[in-house]
Structure formats: structure tokens, C-alpha cells
Coordinates of C-alpha atoms in Angstrom, one line a residue:
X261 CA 90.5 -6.8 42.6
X262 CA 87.6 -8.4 40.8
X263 CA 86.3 -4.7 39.6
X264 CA 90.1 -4.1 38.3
X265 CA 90.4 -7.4 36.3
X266 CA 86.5 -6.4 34.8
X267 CA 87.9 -3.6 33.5
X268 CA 91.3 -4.7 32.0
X269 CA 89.1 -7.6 30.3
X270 CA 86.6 -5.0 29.2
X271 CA 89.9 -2.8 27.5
X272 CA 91.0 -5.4 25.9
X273 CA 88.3 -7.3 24.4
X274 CA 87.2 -3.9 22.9
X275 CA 90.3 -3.3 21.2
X276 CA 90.3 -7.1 20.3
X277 CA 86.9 -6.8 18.7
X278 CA 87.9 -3.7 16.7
X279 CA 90.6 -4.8 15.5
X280 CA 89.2 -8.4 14.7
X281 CA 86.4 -6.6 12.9
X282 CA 88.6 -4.1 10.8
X283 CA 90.8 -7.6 10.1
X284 CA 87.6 -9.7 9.0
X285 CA 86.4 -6.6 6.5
X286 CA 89.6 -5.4 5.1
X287 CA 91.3 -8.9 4.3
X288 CA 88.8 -12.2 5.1
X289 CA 85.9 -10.9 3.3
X290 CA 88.0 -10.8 0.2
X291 CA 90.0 -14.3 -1.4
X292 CA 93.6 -13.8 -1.8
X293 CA 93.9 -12.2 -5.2
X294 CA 91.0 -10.2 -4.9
X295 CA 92.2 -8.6 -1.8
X296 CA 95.9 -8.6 -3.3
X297 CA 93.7 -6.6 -6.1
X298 CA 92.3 -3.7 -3.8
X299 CA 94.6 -2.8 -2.2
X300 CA 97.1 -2.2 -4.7
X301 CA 95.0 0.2 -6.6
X302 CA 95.5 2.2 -3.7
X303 CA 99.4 2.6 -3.6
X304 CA 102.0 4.3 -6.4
X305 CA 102.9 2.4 -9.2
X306 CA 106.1 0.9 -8.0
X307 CA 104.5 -0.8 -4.8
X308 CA 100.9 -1.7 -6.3
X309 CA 103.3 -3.3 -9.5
X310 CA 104.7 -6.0 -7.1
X311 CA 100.8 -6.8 -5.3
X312 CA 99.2 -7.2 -9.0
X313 CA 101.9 -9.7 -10.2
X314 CA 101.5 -11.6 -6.9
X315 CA 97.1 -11.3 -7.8
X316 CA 97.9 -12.4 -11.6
X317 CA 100.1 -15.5 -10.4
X318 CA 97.3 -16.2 -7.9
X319 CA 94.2 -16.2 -10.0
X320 CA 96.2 -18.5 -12.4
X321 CA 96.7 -21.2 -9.7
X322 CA 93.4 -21.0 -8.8
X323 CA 91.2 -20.3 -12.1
X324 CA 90.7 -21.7 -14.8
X325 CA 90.2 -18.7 -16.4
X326 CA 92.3 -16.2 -15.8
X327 CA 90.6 -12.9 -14.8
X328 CA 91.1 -10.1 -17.2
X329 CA 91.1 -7.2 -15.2
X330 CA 94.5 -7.7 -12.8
X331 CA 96.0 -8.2 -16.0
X332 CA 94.6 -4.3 -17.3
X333 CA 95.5 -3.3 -13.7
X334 CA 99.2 -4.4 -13.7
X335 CA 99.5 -3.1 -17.6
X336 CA 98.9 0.3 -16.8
X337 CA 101.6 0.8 -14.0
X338 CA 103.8 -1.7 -15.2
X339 CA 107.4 -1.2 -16.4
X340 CA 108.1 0.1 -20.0
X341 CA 109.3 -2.5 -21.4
X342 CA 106.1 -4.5 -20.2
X343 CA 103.3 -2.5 -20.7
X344 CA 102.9 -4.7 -24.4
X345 CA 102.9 -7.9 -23.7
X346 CA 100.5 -7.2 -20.5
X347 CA 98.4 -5.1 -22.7
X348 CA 98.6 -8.1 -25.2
X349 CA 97.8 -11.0 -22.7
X350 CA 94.9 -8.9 -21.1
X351 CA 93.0 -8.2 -24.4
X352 CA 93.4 -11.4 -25.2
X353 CA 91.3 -12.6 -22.4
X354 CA 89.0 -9.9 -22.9
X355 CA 88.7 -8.4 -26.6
X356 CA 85.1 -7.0 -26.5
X357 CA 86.2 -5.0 -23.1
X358 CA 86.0 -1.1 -25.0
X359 CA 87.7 1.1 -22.4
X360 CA 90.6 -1.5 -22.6
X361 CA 90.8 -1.4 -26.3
X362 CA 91.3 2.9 -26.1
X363 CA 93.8 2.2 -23.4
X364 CA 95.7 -0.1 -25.4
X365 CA 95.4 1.6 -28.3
X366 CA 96.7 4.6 -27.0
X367 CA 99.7 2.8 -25.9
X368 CA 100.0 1.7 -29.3
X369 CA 99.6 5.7 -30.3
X370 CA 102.3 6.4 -28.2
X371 CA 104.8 3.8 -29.3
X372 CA 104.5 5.1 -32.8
X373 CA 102.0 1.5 -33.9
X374 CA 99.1 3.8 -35.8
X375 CA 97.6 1.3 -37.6
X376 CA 97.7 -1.2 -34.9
X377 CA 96.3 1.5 -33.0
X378 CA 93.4 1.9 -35.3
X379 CA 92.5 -2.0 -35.3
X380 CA 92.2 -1.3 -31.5
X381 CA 89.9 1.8 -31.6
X382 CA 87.9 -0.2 -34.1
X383 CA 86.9 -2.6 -31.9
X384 CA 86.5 -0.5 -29.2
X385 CA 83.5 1.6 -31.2
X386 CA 82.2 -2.2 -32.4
X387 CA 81.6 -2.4 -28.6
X388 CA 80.6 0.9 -27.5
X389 CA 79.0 2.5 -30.1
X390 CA 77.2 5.4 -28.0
X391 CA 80.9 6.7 -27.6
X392 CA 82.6 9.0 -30.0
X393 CA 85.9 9.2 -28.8
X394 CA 87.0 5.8 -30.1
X395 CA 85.9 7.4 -33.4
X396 CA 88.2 10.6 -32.6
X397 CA 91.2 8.2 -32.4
X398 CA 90.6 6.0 -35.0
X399 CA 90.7 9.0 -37.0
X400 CA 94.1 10.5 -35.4
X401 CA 95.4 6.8 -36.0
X402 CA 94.9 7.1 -39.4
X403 CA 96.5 10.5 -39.9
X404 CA 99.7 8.7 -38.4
X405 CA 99.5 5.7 -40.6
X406 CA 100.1 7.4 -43.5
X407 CA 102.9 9.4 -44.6
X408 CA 101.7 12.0 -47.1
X409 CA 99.3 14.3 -46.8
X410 CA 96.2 12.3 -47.6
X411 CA 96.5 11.4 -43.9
X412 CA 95.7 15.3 -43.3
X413 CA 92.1 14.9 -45.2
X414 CA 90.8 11.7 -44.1
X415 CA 91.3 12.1 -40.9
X416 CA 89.6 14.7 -41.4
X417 CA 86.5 13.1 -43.0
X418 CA 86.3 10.6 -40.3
X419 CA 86.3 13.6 -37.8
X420 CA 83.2 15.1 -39.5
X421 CA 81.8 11.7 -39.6
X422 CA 82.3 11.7 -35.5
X423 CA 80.7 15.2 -35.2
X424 CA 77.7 14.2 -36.8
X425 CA 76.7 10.9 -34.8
X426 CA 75.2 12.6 -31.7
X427 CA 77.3 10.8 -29.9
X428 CA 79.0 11.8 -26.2
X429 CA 82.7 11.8 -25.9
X430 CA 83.2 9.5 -22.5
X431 CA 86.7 8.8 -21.8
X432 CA 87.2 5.2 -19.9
X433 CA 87.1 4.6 -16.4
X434 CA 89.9 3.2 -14.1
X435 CA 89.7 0.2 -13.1
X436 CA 88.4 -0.1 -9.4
X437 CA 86.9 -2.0 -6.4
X438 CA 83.4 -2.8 -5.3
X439 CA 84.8 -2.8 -1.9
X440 CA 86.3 1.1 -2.6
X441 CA 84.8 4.0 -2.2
X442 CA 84.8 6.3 -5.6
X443 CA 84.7 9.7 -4.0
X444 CA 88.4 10.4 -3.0
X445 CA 91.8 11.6 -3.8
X446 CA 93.1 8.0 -5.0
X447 CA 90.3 7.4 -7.5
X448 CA 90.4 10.7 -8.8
X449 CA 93.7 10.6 -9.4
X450 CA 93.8 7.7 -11.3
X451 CA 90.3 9.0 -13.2
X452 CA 92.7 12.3 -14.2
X453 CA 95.3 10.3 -15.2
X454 CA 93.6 7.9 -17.9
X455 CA 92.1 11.1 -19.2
X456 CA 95.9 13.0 -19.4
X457 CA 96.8 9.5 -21.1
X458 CA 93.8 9.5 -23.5
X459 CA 94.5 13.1 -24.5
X460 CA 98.1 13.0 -25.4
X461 CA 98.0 12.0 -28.9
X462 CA 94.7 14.7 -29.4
X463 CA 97.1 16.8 -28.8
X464 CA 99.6 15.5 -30.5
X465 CA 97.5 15.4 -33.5
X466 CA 95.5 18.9 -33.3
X467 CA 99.1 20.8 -32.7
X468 CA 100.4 18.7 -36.0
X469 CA 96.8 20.0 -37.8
X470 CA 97.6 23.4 -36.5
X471 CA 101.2 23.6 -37.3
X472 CA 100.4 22.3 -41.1
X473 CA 97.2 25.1 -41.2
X474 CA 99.3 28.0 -39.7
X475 CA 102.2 27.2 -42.7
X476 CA 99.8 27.1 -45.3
X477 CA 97.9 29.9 -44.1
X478 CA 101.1 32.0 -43.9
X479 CA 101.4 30.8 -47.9
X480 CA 98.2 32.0 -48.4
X481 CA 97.1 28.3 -49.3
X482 CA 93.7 28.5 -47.4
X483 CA 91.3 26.6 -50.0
X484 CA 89.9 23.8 -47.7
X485 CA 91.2 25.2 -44.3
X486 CA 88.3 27.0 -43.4
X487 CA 86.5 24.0 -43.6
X488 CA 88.8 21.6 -41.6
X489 CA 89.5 24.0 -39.1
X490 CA 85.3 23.9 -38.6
X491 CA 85.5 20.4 -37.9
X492 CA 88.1 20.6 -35.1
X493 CA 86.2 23.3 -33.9
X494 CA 83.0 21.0 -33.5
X495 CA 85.0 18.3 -32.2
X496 CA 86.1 20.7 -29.3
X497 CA 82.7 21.4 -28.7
X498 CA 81.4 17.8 -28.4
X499 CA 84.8 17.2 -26.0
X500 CA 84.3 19.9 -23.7
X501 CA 80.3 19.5 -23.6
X502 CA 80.9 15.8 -22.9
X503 CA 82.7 16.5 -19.9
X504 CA 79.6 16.9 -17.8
X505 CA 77.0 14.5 -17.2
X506 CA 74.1 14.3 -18.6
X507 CA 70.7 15.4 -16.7
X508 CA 69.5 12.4 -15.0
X509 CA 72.8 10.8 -14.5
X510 CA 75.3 10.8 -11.0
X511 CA 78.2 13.1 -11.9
X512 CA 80.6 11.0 -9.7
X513 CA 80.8 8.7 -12.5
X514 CA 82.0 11.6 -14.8
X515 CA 83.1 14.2 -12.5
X516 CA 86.6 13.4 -11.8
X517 CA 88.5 14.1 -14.6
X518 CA 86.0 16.7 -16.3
X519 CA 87.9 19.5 -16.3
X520 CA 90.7 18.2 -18.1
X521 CA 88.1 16.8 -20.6
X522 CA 86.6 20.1 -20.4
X523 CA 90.2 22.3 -21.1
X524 CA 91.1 19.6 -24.0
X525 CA 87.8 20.6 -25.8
X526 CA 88.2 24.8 -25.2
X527 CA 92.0 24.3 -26.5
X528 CA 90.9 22.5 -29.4
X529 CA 88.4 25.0 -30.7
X530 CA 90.6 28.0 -29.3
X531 CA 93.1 26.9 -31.7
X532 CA 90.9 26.3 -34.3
X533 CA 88.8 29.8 -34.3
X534 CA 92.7 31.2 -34.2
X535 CA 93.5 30.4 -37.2
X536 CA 90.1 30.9 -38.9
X537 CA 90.6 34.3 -38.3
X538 CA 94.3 34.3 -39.5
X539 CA 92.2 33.0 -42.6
X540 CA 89.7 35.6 -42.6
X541 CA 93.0 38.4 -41.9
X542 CA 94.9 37.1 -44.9
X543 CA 92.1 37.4 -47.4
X544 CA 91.5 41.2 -46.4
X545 CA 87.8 40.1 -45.4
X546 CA 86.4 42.2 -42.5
X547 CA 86.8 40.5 -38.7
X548 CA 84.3 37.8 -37.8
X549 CA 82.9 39.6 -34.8
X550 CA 81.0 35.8 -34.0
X551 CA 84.6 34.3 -34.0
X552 CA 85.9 36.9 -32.2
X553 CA 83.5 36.7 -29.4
X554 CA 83.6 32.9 -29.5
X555 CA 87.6 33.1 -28.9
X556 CA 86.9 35.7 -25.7
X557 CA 84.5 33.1 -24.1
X558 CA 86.7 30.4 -24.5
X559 CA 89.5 32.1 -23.0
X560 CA 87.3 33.3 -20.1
X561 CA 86.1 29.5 -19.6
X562 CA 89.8 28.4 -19.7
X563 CA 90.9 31.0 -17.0
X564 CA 87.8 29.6 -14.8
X565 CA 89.3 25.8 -15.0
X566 CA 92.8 27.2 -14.5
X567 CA 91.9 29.0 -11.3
X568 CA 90.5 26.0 -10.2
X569 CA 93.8 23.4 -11.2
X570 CA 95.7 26.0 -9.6
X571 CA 94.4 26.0 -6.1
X572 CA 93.8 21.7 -6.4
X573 CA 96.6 20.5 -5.0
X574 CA 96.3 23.3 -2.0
X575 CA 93.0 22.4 -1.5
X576 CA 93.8 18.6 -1.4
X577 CA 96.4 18.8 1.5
X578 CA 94.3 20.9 3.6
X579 CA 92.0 18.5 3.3
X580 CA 94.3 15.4 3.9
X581 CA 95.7 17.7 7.0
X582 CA 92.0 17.5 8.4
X583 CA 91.8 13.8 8.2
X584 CA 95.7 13.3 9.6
X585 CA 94.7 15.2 12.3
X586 CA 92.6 13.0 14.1
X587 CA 95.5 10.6 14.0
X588 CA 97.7 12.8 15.9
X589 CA 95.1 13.7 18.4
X590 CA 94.8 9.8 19.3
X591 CA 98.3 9.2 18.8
X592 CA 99.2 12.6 21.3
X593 CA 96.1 10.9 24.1
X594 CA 97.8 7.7 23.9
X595 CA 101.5 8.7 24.6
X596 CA 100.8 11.0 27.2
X597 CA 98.8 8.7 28.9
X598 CA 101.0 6.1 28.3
X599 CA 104.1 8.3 29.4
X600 CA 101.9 9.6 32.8
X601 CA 101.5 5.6 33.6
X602 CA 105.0 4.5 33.5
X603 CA 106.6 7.8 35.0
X604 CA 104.1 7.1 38.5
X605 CA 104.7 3.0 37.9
X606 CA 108.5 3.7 37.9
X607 CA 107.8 6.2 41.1
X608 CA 105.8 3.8 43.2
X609 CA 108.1 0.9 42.5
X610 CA 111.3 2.3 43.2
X611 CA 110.4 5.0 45.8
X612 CA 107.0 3.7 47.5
X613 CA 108.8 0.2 48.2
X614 CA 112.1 1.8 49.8
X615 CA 109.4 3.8 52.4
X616 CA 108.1 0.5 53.3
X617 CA 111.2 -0.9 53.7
X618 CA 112.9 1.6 55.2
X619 CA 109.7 2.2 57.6
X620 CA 109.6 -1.3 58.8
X621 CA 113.3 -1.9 59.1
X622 CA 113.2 1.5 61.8
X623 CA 109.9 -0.2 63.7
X624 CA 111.6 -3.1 64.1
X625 CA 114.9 -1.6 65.6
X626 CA 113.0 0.1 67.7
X627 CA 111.4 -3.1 68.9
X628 CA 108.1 -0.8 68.2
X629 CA 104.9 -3.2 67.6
X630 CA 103.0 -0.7 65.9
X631 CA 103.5 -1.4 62.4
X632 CA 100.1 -1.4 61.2
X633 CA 101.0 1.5 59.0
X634 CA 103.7 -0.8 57.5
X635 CA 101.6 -3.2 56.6
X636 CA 99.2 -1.0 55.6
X637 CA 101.3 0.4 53.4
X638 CA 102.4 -3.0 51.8
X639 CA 98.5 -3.6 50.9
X640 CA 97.8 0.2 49.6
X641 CA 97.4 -0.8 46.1
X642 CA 95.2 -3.5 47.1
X643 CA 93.2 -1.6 49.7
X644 CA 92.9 2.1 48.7
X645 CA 89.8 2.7 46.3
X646 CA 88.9 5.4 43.7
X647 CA 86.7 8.0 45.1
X648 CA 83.4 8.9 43.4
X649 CA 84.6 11.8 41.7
X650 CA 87.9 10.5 40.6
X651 CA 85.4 8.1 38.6
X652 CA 83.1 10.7 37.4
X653 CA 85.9 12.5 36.2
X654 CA 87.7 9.7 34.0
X655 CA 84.1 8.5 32.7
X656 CA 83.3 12.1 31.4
X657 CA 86.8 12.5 30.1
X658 CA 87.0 9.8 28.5
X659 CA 83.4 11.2 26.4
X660 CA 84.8 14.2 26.0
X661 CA 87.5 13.1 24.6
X662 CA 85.4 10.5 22.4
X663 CA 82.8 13.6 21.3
X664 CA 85.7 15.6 20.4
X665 CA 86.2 12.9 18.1
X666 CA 82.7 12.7 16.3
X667 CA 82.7 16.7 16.1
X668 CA 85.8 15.7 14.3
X669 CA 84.5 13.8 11.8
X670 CA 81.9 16.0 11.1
X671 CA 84.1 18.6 10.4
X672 CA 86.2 16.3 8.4
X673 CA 83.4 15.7 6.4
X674 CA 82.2 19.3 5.8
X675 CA 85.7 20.0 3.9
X676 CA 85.1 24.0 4.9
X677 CA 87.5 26.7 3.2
X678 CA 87.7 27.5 7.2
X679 CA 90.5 25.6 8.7
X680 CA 90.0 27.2 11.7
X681 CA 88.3 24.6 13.4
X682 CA 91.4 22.6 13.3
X683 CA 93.4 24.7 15.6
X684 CA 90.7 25.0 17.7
X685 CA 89.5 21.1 18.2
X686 CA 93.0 20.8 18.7
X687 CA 93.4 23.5 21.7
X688 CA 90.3 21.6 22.9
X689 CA 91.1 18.3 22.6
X690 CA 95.0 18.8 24.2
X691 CA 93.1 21.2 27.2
X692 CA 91.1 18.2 27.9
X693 CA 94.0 16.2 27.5
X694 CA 95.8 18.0 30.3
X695 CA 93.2 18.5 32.3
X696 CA 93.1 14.7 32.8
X697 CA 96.8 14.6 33.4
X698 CA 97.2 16.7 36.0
X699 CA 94.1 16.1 37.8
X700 CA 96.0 12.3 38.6
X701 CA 98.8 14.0 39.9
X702 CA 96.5 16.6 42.2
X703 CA 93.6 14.5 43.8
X704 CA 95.3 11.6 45.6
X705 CA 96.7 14.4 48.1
X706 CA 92.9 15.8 48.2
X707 CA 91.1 12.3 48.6
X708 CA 93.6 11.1 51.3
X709 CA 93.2 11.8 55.2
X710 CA 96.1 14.2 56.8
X711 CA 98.8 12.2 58.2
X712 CA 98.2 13.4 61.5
X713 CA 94.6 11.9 61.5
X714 CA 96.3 9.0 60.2
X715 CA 98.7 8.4 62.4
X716 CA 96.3 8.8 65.3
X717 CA 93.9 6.1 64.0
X718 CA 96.5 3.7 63.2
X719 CA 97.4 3.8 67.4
X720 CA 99.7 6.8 67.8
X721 CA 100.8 8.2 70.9
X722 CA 102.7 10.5 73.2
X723 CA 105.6 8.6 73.0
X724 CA 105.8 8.2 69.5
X725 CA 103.4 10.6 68.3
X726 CA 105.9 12.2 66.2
X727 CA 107.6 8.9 65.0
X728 CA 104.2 8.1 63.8
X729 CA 103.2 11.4 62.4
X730 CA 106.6 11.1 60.4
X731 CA 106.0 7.9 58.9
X732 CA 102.2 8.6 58.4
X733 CA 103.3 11.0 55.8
X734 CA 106.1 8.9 53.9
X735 CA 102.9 6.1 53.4
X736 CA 100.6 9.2 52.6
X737 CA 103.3 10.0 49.7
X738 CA 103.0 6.3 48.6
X739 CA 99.4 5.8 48.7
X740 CA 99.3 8.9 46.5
X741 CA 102.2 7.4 44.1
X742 CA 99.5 4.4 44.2
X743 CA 96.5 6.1 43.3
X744 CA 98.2 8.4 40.9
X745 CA 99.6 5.1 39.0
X746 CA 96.1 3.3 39.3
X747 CA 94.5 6.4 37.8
X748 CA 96.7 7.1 34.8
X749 CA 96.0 3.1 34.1
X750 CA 92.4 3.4 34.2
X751 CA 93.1 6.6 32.0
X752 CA 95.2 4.8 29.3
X753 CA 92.4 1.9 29.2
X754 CA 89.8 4.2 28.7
X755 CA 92.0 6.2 25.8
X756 CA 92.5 2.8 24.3
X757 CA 88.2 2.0 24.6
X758 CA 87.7 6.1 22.8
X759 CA 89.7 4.5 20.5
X760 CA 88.0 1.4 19.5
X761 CA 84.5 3.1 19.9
X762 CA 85.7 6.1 17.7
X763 CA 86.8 3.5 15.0
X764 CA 83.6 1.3 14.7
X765 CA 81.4 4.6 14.6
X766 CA 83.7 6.5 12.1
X767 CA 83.4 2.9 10.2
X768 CA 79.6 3.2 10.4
X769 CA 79.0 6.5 9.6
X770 CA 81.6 7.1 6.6
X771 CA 81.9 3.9 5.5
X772 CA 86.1 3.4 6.0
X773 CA 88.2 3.7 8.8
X774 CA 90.5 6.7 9.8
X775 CA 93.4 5.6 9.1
X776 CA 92.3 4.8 5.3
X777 CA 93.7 8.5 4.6
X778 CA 94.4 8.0 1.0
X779 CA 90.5 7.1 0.1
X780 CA 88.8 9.7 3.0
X781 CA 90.8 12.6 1.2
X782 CA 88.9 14.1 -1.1
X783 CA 89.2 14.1 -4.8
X784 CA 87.3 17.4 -5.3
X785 CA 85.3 15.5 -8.0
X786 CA 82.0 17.8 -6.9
X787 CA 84.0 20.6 -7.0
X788 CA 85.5 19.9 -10.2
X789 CA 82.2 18.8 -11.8
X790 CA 80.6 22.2 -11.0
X791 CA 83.8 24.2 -12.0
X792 CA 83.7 22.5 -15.3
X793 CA 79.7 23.6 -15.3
X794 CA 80.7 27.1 -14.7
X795 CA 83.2 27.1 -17.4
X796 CA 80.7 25.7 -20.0
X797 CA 78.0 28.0 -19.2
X798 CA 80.2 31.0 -20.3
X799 CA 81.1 29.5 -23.5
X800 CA 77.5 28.3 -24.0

């Protein structure tokens, strides 16, 4: 009884501890807006919106100074009609911030506010002046602002002005938390997406530059186009070059989001080298072989990054599938266990009992005193005892089941075009699985004696030889119902110990816990840094 109670307090101060621990980390270490804050930059829009509104209302109760960045948070998934006056209210407390100055401003570019626009990017180059690409959009600002076509030409000039600074085109970073890792699917996602959001009005703008140089072209008005269309050639250069990092620094913090940079820069000169040579077609002037070339390796460098967007998303569930999958192993150990223990509780109760009863009740009409199998009986789950290898065999199933685990994880880790190993850990893991199972139901009936020897130690004889023989075996059924319950108990505590174990080592070794799916699965942001390599390299 004392060994029993052990074990039950060792079960459940390990899951206690766990979970305890996993509660202290994920939600005391953290105050209240802060941890309102993470883990909303985790979710879609519509559910972090509601958490960042609840952070802004709690950091104004408890600051004096209202911190800036769940402000810039909550402004770029808010609601339409919103996204200004949290823009507004978040530059105010933070007007020097340069990534939220490009945001806002292309916001402001989007809503059709050019010149406000412009007053943004300003600011943002003020505070960043090792980055071109407020430069870039000050410039497409200004060809909004104005109506005619002087906006055309200064843009333009400003453009040139960009080119020639040296400087790298670095689109901003999401906002994100210390306590997050910055390797998977949710931060790269949210790294792609302030790039898309940062490119739209390029777009806008080179398609408008194009569209006005293919008319005049067509007009045969080419006086100053060969020379614009240079400078939104070299401006796709510096975009797409930008898009890796520099020797010496991590690509992580550029990676994600690269190829997009990457495909907005090949676009941008592929469009302009198009029309240079509709130029160099309408004036009768032999082919520019060096253009011609130019547009092939561009192309080629655009199917590259395309190929690799086009197999992303596949990529990105197989991955997620890998990490899933340890959740269903656990989930599959813990039910059948679980289902094992109640089925042989439900048994024991119900059918062991009604032996005993009904064994006793016959003894005693038959006045017989030799009910010591009775009342053996009545103590079996008290009594009867695990053998050796009934022990050995729920210790090394349990780490079986627990290595099964960490191979897991390891495999997880190695994100392998193979998904093989998935079926395959999971034949393994539901093999052992079974193995356990039935092995409860099969070696009561091989640890217990016959019910003949039993009968005859327990004081049969002659006269009631086969009275005793009969009932020996009704109590050998029960004994077995009592082990087999017993075992699949021990079983389901041991399941529930992999689990804790599993969880503190998959917390030490990868830094998060398995069921943070969205931030284990991977972003691809190595994979996209050296795609976007490869694509350079041919257009290099």
C-alpha cells in the first residue's frame, strides 16, 4: 500500500511540477500587459486585436508613459477604420521610431495622403540614414502629390539621388518578443507581410512609370526615357541585392522576407530593361545584346524564387504535420491507456465483486468453513503483488516510449524532404503501444498459480475437492481482473511521467514546448535566404 501511494504521489507531483513550471515561464515571468503583448503576436488579427487593446488599456493604468510599441502592434491588425488614429497616437509617443514612420507612411500611401506620406518617410531617413528605402518612398510620395507630370521627373531625380548614396534598402522589422523565438512560421509570416505591405505602392508606382513610358514610347516620345528607365533599373538592383545580408551579419534578421524583396527588385529592372529595348526597337538601332542577356538572367532568377514560393506553403504543412505529430502520439498513449484502465476497473468492480459474493453466499449455505478463498479474494487487490517482470516490462516501456519521443524531436528538428520517418516512428511508437496493452491483459493468467494448486493450498479436499477447484478458478479470474486493472494504472501513471519528462527536455533542448506549434514550425527563413542567394548569383 505504502509503495502504491509512492508512486501515485510521484505521478502527480511530476505532472504538477511541469505544469507549474510551463505556468511560471509562459505567464508569471511576464507582467500583465507584457504577457497580454506576446502572446497576441502569435494569433490572427481578429483574436490578437482584442489581447492588444486589453495590453494598451493596461499599460495606461499602470504607466505613466504609455509604451509605444502595443500601440504599433494593435495599429497594424486593427480595423480599417482604426488603423489612423492608432497609427497617430503611436507616433506620437514615439516619432524618432524609423520603421514606424515607413509603416505609417505607407498607410498614408495607401489611403491616397501623399504628401503626408512624404512628411513621414522624411523623418523616417532623419532617423535611419544608412537606409535607402525611406528615400525610395519619399520619392514615390512625391510623384503622387502632384498632379501633372512634373511629378514624373522629380521623383525621378530623387530616385537617382537614392541610387547614388551607397546605401542598403532594409525593409522594417515586425514588431516582436524577447521572450519569442525568431526562427518560425509566425514571425516569418509577419516578416513577409510588412514587406508585401511596404512594396505595394513600388508597385503601384513603377507600373504607373511603366504605363506612362510604354505610351510615350509607342508615340515615339523617347527623349529622357532611356535615362529614367536607367534609374529604375538601378533601384531594382540595389532592392534585390539588399535582400541578403551582408557578410558578417546573421541572415535570420534579414532572411524572412528576402525573396519577396529579392522578386520586387528583378521585376523592377525586368520592366525597365523591357522597355529600353522597345526604345532601342523604335529608333531602328541594332539589339542591345548586354540588355538582352540582362533580361534572360533576370527571368531565370525570377523562375528560381518562384519554384521556391511555389512549393512554401507545401513545405510548411509537412513540417507543421511533423511537429502535430508528436501530439497525437501522446494524446493516442494516453487514451488507450486510459480506455485499458477503466474497461478492467469497470470488470473487476462489477464482475470480480459478484464472484465474491456469490462464492461466499454458496459456503455459507453449505454451512462449509472453508472460506479462506473468500476472503482471500476480498483482500486480492491488497494482497497480490506485481511480479519482477511485469515491473521490468512497464519501466522499459515506459523509456521506450519516452526515447521514441526524443528521436522525435530530433527528427522534428532535422526538417528532412523525407517524411518517411513519420510513418515509421509512428508504426513504432503504436507497436510499442500495443505491446503494453496486451501484455496486461496476458500475464496475470501466467504469473498466477493453477486453480487446482490453489484450491489445494487453501485446504481442499475429497469432499469438496471439486467445489473448491470450481471456485479457485472464479477468484483466479478476479485476481487476474485485479492485476490487469493495477497494471494498466501503473501504465497510465507512467504515460502521464513520459509526458512530463518529454516536456521539460523538449523545453531544454529547443527552447519551447511542444505544443507551441505555431512558433516550432518553421518559417523556411534559411531556406529562403539561400534561395534568394541562388537567385542573385545568376543575375550577378
Amino acid at each position: 500500500r505504502r509503495a502504491r501511494r509512492a508512486f501515485r504521489f510521484f505521478v502527480v507531483a511530476t505532472v504538477l511540477f511541469t505544469l507549474m513550471l510551463a505556468y511560471a515561464e509562459l505567464y508569471l515571468q511576464q507582467d500583465g500587459a507584457e504577457r497580454l503583448y506576446t502572446h497576441a503576436l502569435t494569433l490572427q488579427d481578429e483574436s490578437s486585436r482584442v489581447l492588444l487593446k486589453q495590453a494598451v488599456l493596461q499599460d495606461r493604468q499602470t504607466e505613466e508613459v504609455p509604451t509605444p510599441k502595443y500601440l504599433q502592434a494593435l495599429a497594424a491588425r486593427e480595423e480599417t477604420e482604426r488603423i489612423r488614429p492608432t497609427y497617430e497616437e503611436a507616433f506620437a509617443l514615439d516619432k524618432t521610431n524609423p520603421n514606424l514612420a515607413i509603416r505609417f507612411g505607407c498607410f498614408l500611401l495607401k489611403d491616397g495622403k501623399s504628401r503626408e506620406a512624404a512628411e513621414k518617410f522624411t523623418v523616417a531617413a532623419e532617423n535611419d540614414p544608412s537606409n535607402a528605402l525611406p528615400l525610395y518612398l519619399k520619392a514615390i510620395a512625391q510623384h503622387g502629390a502632384y498632379e501633372s507630370s512634373e511629378g514624373l521627373s522629380e521623383s525621378l531625380a530623387l530616385i537617382a539621388q537614392a541610387n547614388t548614396s551607397g546605401q542598403l534598402v532594409s525593409f522594417p522589422r515586425p514588431l516582436w518578443s524577447s521572450f519569442l523565438p525568431n526562427r518560425g512560421r509566425v514571425y516569418a509570416g509577419l516578416c513577409r507581410r510588412v514587406v508585401d505591405e511596404c512594396s505595394a505602392p513600388i508597385y503601384s508606382y513603377v507600373n504607373a512609370v511603366i504605363g506612362q513610358a510604354r505610351t510615350d514610347i509607342e508615340a515615339r516620345r523617347t527623349q529622357y526615357w532611356d535615362a529614367w528607365l536607367q534609374t529604375l533599373q538601378v533601384m531594382g538592383e540595389r532592392v534585390a541585392l539588399s535582400a541578403i545580408a551582408p557578410e558578417g551579419e546573421d541572415s535570420g534578421t534579414r532572411g524572412a522576407g528576402s525573396a519577396l524583396q529579392a522578386q520586387l527588385g528583378f521585376r523592377i529592372q525586368l520592366a525597365a530593361i523591357e522597355q529600353r529595348l522597345a526604345i532601342v526597337q523604335t529608333g531602328g538601332a541594332p539589339p542591345n545584346d548586354e540588355l538582352a542577356a540582362r533580361k534572360g538572367e533576370l527571368e531565370a532568377a525570377l523562375r528560381t524564387l518562384q519554384d521556391f514560393e511555389n512549393g512554401r506553403d507545401e513545405r510548411i504543412a509537412r513540417d507543421r504535420e511533423g511537429y502535430l505529430l508528436s501530439a497525437r502520439l501522446f494524446a493516442l498513449a494516453l487514451l488507450g491507456t486510459f480506455a485499458a484502465y477503466l474497461v478492467a476497473r469497470m470488470l473487476w468492480n462489477r464482475w470480480g465483486r459478484r464472484i465474491v459474493a456469490a462464492t461466499l453466499d454458496a459456503a455459507e449455505a453449505e454451512g462449509t468453513v472453508k472460506s479462506s478463498l473468500a476472503e482471500a479474494g476480498k483482500e486480492a487487490e491488497r494482497t497480490i503483488r506485481h511480479t519482477a517482470v511485469a515491473k521490468t516490462v512497464l519501466v522499459a516501456g515506459a523509456g521506450l516510449l519516452l526515447l521514441t519521443l526524443f528521436v522525435l524531436m530530433g527528427l522534428q528538428s532535422s526538417r528532412s524532404e523525407d517524411t518517411g520517418w513519420m510513418s515509421t516512428l509512428t508504426t513504432v511508437w503504436v507497436g510499442e503501444l500495443f505491446g503494453l496493452l496486451a501484455f496486461g491483459l496476458v500475464y496475470p493468467y501466467l504469473s498466477l498459480p493453477a486453480a487446482e494448486r490453489a484450491a489445494v493450498n487453501h485446504g481442499g479436499s475429497l469432499e469438496h475437492g471439486e467445489e473448491m477447484v470450481r471456485r479457485a478458478r472464479l477468484y483466479r479470474r478476479r485476481a487476474a481482473l485485479c492485476l490487469s486493472y493495477r497494471y494498466y494504472g501503473i501504465l497510465l501513471g507512467l504515460v502521464l511521467v513520459v509526458f512530463a519528462f518529454w516536456t521539460v527536455g523538449y523545453r531544454v533542448a529547443i527552447e519551447l514546448y511542444p505544443w507551441q506549434t505555431p512558433l516550432l514550425t518553421t518559417g523556411l527563413i534559411d531556406e529562403e535566404t539561400a534561395a534568394t542567394k541562388a537567385a542573385i548569383r545568376q543575375f550577378r
